[in-house]
Amino acid sequence: MCQLLPSLCLRHRSLFLLSFLFFSFVAFAQPVSITGRISSSDGVALTGATISVNKSGVSSQSGDNGRYSILAAKGDRLIFSFVGYNTQEIEVKEEVVINVALVAAANSLNEVIVTGLTTQKRSEVTAAISTISGVDILKAPVSNITNAIAGRVPGVIAQQSSGRPGMNQADLYIRGQVSPDARALIVVDGVERETFGDIDPNEIESITVLKDAASTALYGIKGANGVFVVTTKIGRDAAAKVSLTSNVGILGYTSLPGILPAYESALLHTEGQVNIGDGSRRLFTNEDLETFKNKTGDPLLYPDVNWYKALTKPHWLQTQNNVNISG
């Protein structure tokens, strides 16, 4: 057959070869579950270490005893990181169990932190200062970054009193709330501000929390309740890099006040006027109350609408998208 129709056989061979390469590629790129244990160089298990895949961006954290599990394909590189330790990358090959021993960072005391209007090495700082990096802030899926501080800095209390859109920032207190207006001072790039919740989290380089008198002395009496020093990102001479961040969440009410119907509301209002007994004219007559009760009046004159339910939904979507180009 191939001798009679050589071109047809050549076409069949090409199709077979393409199909074979396609199925080989699919099989090669199929992710598998990689497990293992993360420890320090002396064998101590590291709980809470971060494991991420360089291509897919999938990330996970180690649990008790340093155990972790993550999906990765052959050829991907796993990135292992932990605070105070050097980051380590390992390429995924045939093995499905990868144990990692991270080496402590020898230069952790040379880390530069912002203190007031200057910067210092951590080894030179003796005051009570904590620093949060912009990378850690992005891990919290909140619309207002003041709520991302909660639980990340020792001695800091974040109190959110309202969930109203645009007014859902948290009041931040350092080492307790000694008075109703004991909120900490906020300084963004050297400028005092009321809040920093309206800043895009992707624009923040770090947030330094000054917690004692030695660290807040530069700000005088304004820094008596502690200081949040926010530093935003600046341009750097490096290769061009494009990053995309996208968050999607579902919001809802934690509780709603009970709303009375029109008849019960008008009836209680009338009872209150009668009990006062000041002789003032009643707002609702007996005929008005009967109309409200029977719902026979003009809706414009005798409305009975629960505006909370009419204008709001029990759940709604919140999306946040950001594209950054640096370099």
C-alpha positions as a printed NumPy array, in Angstrom:
array([[  0.   ,   0.   ,   0.   ],
       [  2.821,   2.409,   0.919],
       [  4.534,   1.595,  -2.368],
       [  1.39 ,   2.61 ,  -4.305],
       [  0.579,   5.716,  -2.24 ],
       [  3.812,   6.893,  -0.601],
       [  2.437,  10.397,   0.068],
       [ -0.531,   8.97 ,   1.975],
       [  1.703,   6.845,   4.181],
       [  3.976,   9.81 ,   4.849],
       [  0.956,  11.839,   5.956],
       [ -0.178,   9.039,   8.29 ],
       [  3.289,   8.827,   9.787],
       [  3.335,  12.59 ,  10.392],
       [ -0.072,  12.504,  12.076],
       [  1.015,   9.58 ,  14.242],
       [  4.205,  11.392,  15.238],
       [  2.313,  14.593,  16.145],
       [ -0.22 ,  12.618,  18.177],
       [  2.556,  10.81 ,  19.996],
       [  4.325,  14.076,  20.837],
       [  1.057,  15.663,  22.013],
       [  0.163,  12.806,  24.367],
       [  3.763,  12.689,  25.605],
       [  3.634,  16.411,  26.4  ],
       [  0.308,  16.025,  28.253],
       [  1.655,  13.135,  30.284],
       [  4.864,  15.075,  30.997],
       [  3.007,  18.184,  32.231],
       [  0.536,  16.289,  34.451],
       [  0.995,  17.575,  38.031],
       [  1.525,  15.1  ,  40.844],
       [  1.404,  15.428,  44.615],
       [  4.812,  16.205,  46.111],
       [  5.217,  15.6  ,  49.835],
       [  8.067,  15.881,  52.272],
       [  9.427,  17.509,  55.417],
       [ 11.036,  20.903,  55.922],
       [ 13.556,  21.297,  58.724],
       [ 16.504,  23.414,  59.744],
       [ 20.07 ,  22.337,  59.131],
       [ 20.168,  20.792,  62.607],
       [ 16.99 ,  18.749,  62.045],
       [ 14.409,  20.938,  63.827],
       [ 11.035,  20.863,  62.037],
       [  9.902,  24.223,  60.581],
       [  6.162,  24.81 ,  60.891],
       [  4.665,  27.507,  58.669],
       [  7.371,  27.447,  55.965],
       [  6.191,  28.525,  52.506],
       [  6.396,  26.241,  49.468],
       [  5.553,  27.656,  46.027],
       [  5.76 ,  26.473,  42.414],
       [  7.614,  28.866,  40.122],
       [  5.44 ,  28.311,  37.006],
       [  1.903,  27.862,  38.304],
       [  2.236,  30.126,  41.35 ],
       [  0.573,  27.483,  43.571],
       [  1.73 ,  27.797,  47.171],
       [  1.344,  25.899,  50.419],
       [  2.67 ,  25.902,  53.968],
       [  4.219,  23.235,  56.113],
       [  2.129,  21.93 ,  58.974],
       [  3.008,  20.123,  62.164],
       [  6.439,  18.482,  62.2  ],
       [  7.315,  20.42 ,  59.029],
       [  5.231,  18.19 ,  56.744],
       [  3.913,  19.643,  53.492],
       [  2.051,  18.615,  50.329],
       [  1.795,  20.479,  47.008],
       [  0.884,  19.775,  43.36 ],
       [  3.721,  20.221,  40.848],
       [  4.697,  18.864,  37.442],
       [  7.984,  17.461,  36.294],
       [ 10.319,  20.285,  35.366],
       [  8.801,  22.76 ,  37.842],
       [ 10.939,  24.318,  40.533],
       [  9.789,  24.275,  44.147],
       [ 10.747,  27.354,  46.172],
       [ 11.139,  26.806,  49.93 ],
       [ 11.307,  29.867,  52.205],
       [ 11.05 ,  30.622,  55.903],
       [ 11.722,  33.74 ,  57.973],
       [ 15.348,  33.853,  59.083],
       [ 16.457,  31.15 ,  56.618],
       [ 17.901,  31.235,  53.119],
       [ 15.47 ,  30.461,  50.295],
       [ 16.109,  27.171,  48.513],
       [ 14.929,  26.008,  45.072],
       [ 14.661,  22.363,  43.984],
       [ 13.677,  21.094,  40.538],
       [ 10.982,  18.415,  40.41 ],
       [ 12.177,  15.277,  38.639],
       [ 10.961,  11.71 ,  39.153],
       [ 10.783,  11.703,  42.955],
       [  7.51 ,  12.476,  44.74 ],
       [  9.051,  12.856,  48.222],
       [ 11.362,  15.86 ,  48.689],
       [ 12.816,  16.624,  52.106],
       [ 14.508,  19.997,  52.558],
       [ 16.907,  21.314,  55.2  ],
       [ 17.015,  25.129,  55.18 ],
       [ 20.141,  26.981,  56.258],
       [ 19.807,  29.881,  58.696],
       [ 20.475,  33.275,  57.118],
       [ 23.788,  34.573,  58.423],
       [ 22.956,  38.173,  57.507],
       [ 19.544,  38.466,  59.209],
       [ 20.986,  41.078,  61.594],
       [ 21.964,  43.213,  58.594],
       [ 18.332,  43.619,  57.545],
       [ 17.516,  47.301,  57.06 ],
       [ 14.416,  48.619,  58.831],
       [ 12.833,  52.077,  58.788],
       [ 12.959,  54.005,  62.073],
       [ 11.437,  57.445,  61.805],
       [ 13.072,  59.411,  59.014],
       [ 16.135,  57.181,  58.768],
       [ 17.019,  53.494,  58.344],
       [ 19.08 ,  51.258,  60.59 ],
       [ 20.397,  47.726,  60.634],
       [ 18.421,  45.391,  62.853],
       [ 21.581,  44.529,  64.794],
       [ 21.864,  48.188,  65.821],
       [ 18.267,  48.51 ,  67.03 ],
       [ 17.572,  48.002,  70.737],
       [ 14.063,  49.517,  70.775],
       [ 10.77 ,  47.626,  70.413],
       [ 10.256,  47.638,  66.644],
       [  8.408,  45.189,  64.381],
       [  8.331,  45.157,  60.588],
       [  5.799,  43.687,  58.157],
       [  6.811,  43.25 ,  54.531],
       [  4.527,  44.073,  51.624],
       [  4.593,  40.411,  50.593],
       [  3.009,  39.368,  53.908],
       [  0.329,  42.059,  53.588],
       [ -0.735,  40.743,  50.174],
       [ -1.454,  37.336,  51.707],
       [ -4.456,  38.748,  53.589],
       [ -7.541,  38.908,  51.3  ],
       [ -9.007,  42.131,  52.75 ],
       [-10.232,  45.257,  51.001],
       [ -8.674,  47.597,  53.583],
       [ -5.078,  46.877,  54.538],
       [ -5.498,  48.151,  58.1  ],
       [ -7.351,  44.877,  58.727],
       [ -4.34 ,  42.91 ,  57.429],
       [ -2.295,  44.046,  60.456],
       [ -4.425,  42.014,  62.887],
       [ -2.539,  39.06 ,  64.31 ],
       [  0.724,  39.848,  62.503],
       [  2.477,  42.153,  64.98 ],
       [  2.842,  41.474,  68.73 ],
       [  1.193,  44.131,  70.866],
       [ -0.978,  45.604,  68.086],
       [ -4.783,  45.602,  68.339],
       [ -6.901,  46.125,  65.212],
       [-10.522,  47.016,  65.97 ],
       [-12.936,  47.224,  63.031],
       [-16.124,  48.98 ,  64.119],
       [-17.916,  49.142,  60.749],
       [-18.232,  47.054,  57.62 ],
       [-19.667,  49.891,  55.552],
       [-17.964,  50.046,  52.12 ],
       [-15.433,  52.861,  52.109],
       [-15.522,  53.127,  55.911],
       [-14.36 ,  49.646,  56.896],
       [-10.899,  50.573,  58.155],
       [ -9.704,  49.333,  61.518],
       [ -8.624,  51.506,  64.437],
       [ -5.076,  50.487,  65.344],
       [ -3.834,  50.521,  68.939],
       [ -0.327,  49.66 ,  70.101],
       [  0.078,  47.979,  73.501],
       [ -3.505,  48.485,  74.565],
       [ -6.206,  51.137,  74.385],
       [ -5.586,  53.456,  77.328],
       [ -8.214,  56.013,  76.233],
       [-11.065,  56.239,  73.688],
       [ -8.813,  58.241,  71.326],
       [ -5.519,  56.455,  71.871],
       [ -4.978,  55.571,  68.234],
       [ -1.417,  55.304,  67.002],
       [  0.264,  57.925,  64.832],
       [  0.435,  57.03 ,  61.121],
       [  3.272,  58.3  ,  58.924],
       [  3.386,  57.445,  55.203],
       [  6.688,  58.258,  53.466],
       [  7.411,  60.9  ,  56.094],
       [  3.957,  62.531,  55.934],
       [  1.411,  62.245,  58.759],
       [ -1.951,  60.826,  57.701],
       [ -5.233,  59.825,  59.308],
       [ -5.142,  56.314,  57.867],
       [ -3.284,  54.213,  55.336],
       [ -6.173,  51.883,  54.512],
       [ -6.826,  53.617,  51.176],
       [ -3.375,  52.739,  49.816],
       [ -3.17 ,  49.883,  47.326],
       [ -1.49 ,  46.921,  49.124],
       [  0.643,  46.313,  46.022],
       [  2.294,  49.725,  46.498],
       [  3.535,  49.08 ,  50.044],
       [  7.146,  48.069,  50.588],
       [  6.954,  47.624,  54.366],
       [  5.184,  48.757,  57.538],
       [  7.295,  49.404,  60.623],
       [  5.632,  49.528,  64.04 ],
       [  7.376,  51.624,  66.704],
       [  6.144,  50.492,  70.093],
       [  8.18 ,  52.058,  72.902],
       [  9.484,  55.451,  73.983],
       [ 12.976,  54.879,  72.598],
       [ 11.71 ,  54.274,  69.061],
       [  9.   ,  56.987,  69.07 ],
       [ 11.118,  59.76 ,  70.638],
       [ 11.543,  61.449,  67.242],
       [  7.784,  62.13 ,  67.017],
       [  7.44 ,  63.681,  70.481],
       [  4.08 ,  63.639,  72.221],
       [  2.286,  62.673,  68.994],
       [  4.018,  59.32 ,  69.124],
       [  2.988,  58.583,  72.694],
       [  0.56 ,  55.893,  71.528],
       [  3.024,  54.304,  69.092],
       [  3.74 ,  54.958,  65.423],
       [  3.056,  53.125,  62.166],
       [  5.712,  54.044,  59.576],
       [  4.525,  53.04 ,  56.095],
       [  7.058,  52.943,  53.267],
       [  5.827,  52.673,  49.674],
       [  7.728,  51.116,  46.807],
       [ 10.142,  53.121,  44.658],
       [ 11.646,  52.506,  41.239],
       [ 14.767,  50.367,  41.006],
       [ 17.225,  49.641,  38.227],
       [ 16.371,  46.046,  37.318],
       [ 14.948,  43.868,  34.574],
       [ 11.346,  44.559,  33.58 ],
       [  8.845,  42.51 ,  35.551],
       [  5.079,  42.321,  35.154],
       [  2.95 ,  40.955,  38.003],
       [ -0.793,  40.402,  38.282],
       [ -2.73 ,  40.129,  41.542],
       [ -6.395,  39.187,  41.619],
       [ -8.66 ,  38.605,  44.636],
       [-12.292,  37.516,  44.628],
       [-14.389,  37.291,  47.793],
       [-17.97 ,  36.917,  48.958],
       [-19.22 ,  39.403,  51.547],
       [-22.293,  39.285,  53.731],
       [-23.866,  40.726,  56.858],
       [-22.836,  39.423,  60.249],
       [-26.111,  40.697,  61.748],
       [-29.062,  42.907,  60.786],
       [-31.305,  45.027,  63.026],
       [-34.931,  43.984,  63.34 ],
       [-37.214,  46.269,  61.306],
       [-40.867,  46.659,  62.33 ],
       [-43.63 ,  46.761,  59.683],
       [-45.429,  50.051,  59.133],
       [-48.466,  49.198,  61.303],
       [-46.464,  48.127,  64.379],
       [-44.159,  51.117,  64.017],
       [-47.066,  53.595,  63.752],
       [-48.886,  51.904,  66.661],
       [-45.863,  52.154,  69.002],
       [-45.287,  55.762,  67.962],
       [-48.898,  56.582,  68.793],
       [-48.685,  54.813,  72.172],
       [-45.619,  56.877,  72.995],
       [-47.422,  60.125,  72.2  ],
       [-50.419,  59.083,  74.306],
       [-48.214,  58.097,  77.245],
       [-46.421,  61.442,  77.208],
       [-49.795,  63.152,  77.551],
       [-48.585,  66.609,  76.588],
       [-51.704,  67.33 ,  74.541],
       [-49.84 ,  67.372,  71.265],
       [-51.637,  66.319,  68.144],
       [-51.199,  62.656,  67.271],
       [-49.192,  61.914,  64.171],
       [-51.406,  58.952,  63.218],
       [-55.172,  58.883,  63.702],
       [-57.178,  55.722,  64.383],
       [-58.189,  55.704,  60.714],
       [-54.503,  55.844,  59.706],
       [-53.713,  52.89 ,  61.945],
       [-56.566,  50.842,  60.421],
       [-55.325,  51.718,  56.93 ],
       [-51.804,  50.615,  57.809],
       [-53.141,  47.401,  59.368],
       [-55.387,  46.462,  56.436],
       [-52.914,  47.749,  53.787],
       [-55.758,  49.373,  51.85 ],
       [-54.287,  52.863,  51.466],
       [-52.257,  54.49 ,  48.726],
       [-48.685,  53.074,  48.905],
       [-47.295,  56.581,  48.454],
       [-49.243,  57.907,  51.454],
       [-49.147,  54.738,  53.579],
       [-45.853,  53.061,  52.685],
       [-44.811,  49.734,  54.157],
       [-41.333,  49.022,  52.762],
       [-38.355,  47.384,  54.444],
       [-35.7  ,  49.483,  52.747],
       [-32.88 ,  47.335,  54.15 ],
       [-34.086,  44.332,  52.157],
       [-35.258,  46.388,  49.194],
       [-31.909,  48.094,  48.597],
       [-29.376,  45.472,  49.711],
       [-28.532,  41.843,  49.07 ],
       [-27.56 ,  39.246,  51.687],
       [-24.366,  38.381,  49.786],
       [-22.32 ,  40.101,  47.117],
       [-19.024,  39.7  ,  45.275],
       [-15.913,  41.751,  45.928],
       [-13.133,  41.769,  43.338],
       [ -9.732,  43.411,  43.335],
       [ -7.33 ,  43.314,  40.403],
       [ -3.894,  44.879,  40.121],
       [ -1.244,  44.911,  37.39 ],
       [  2.25 ,  46.128,  38.29 ],
       [  5.154,  46.814,  35.952],
       [  8.515,  47.343,  37.638],
       [ 12.078,  47.714,  36.47 ]])
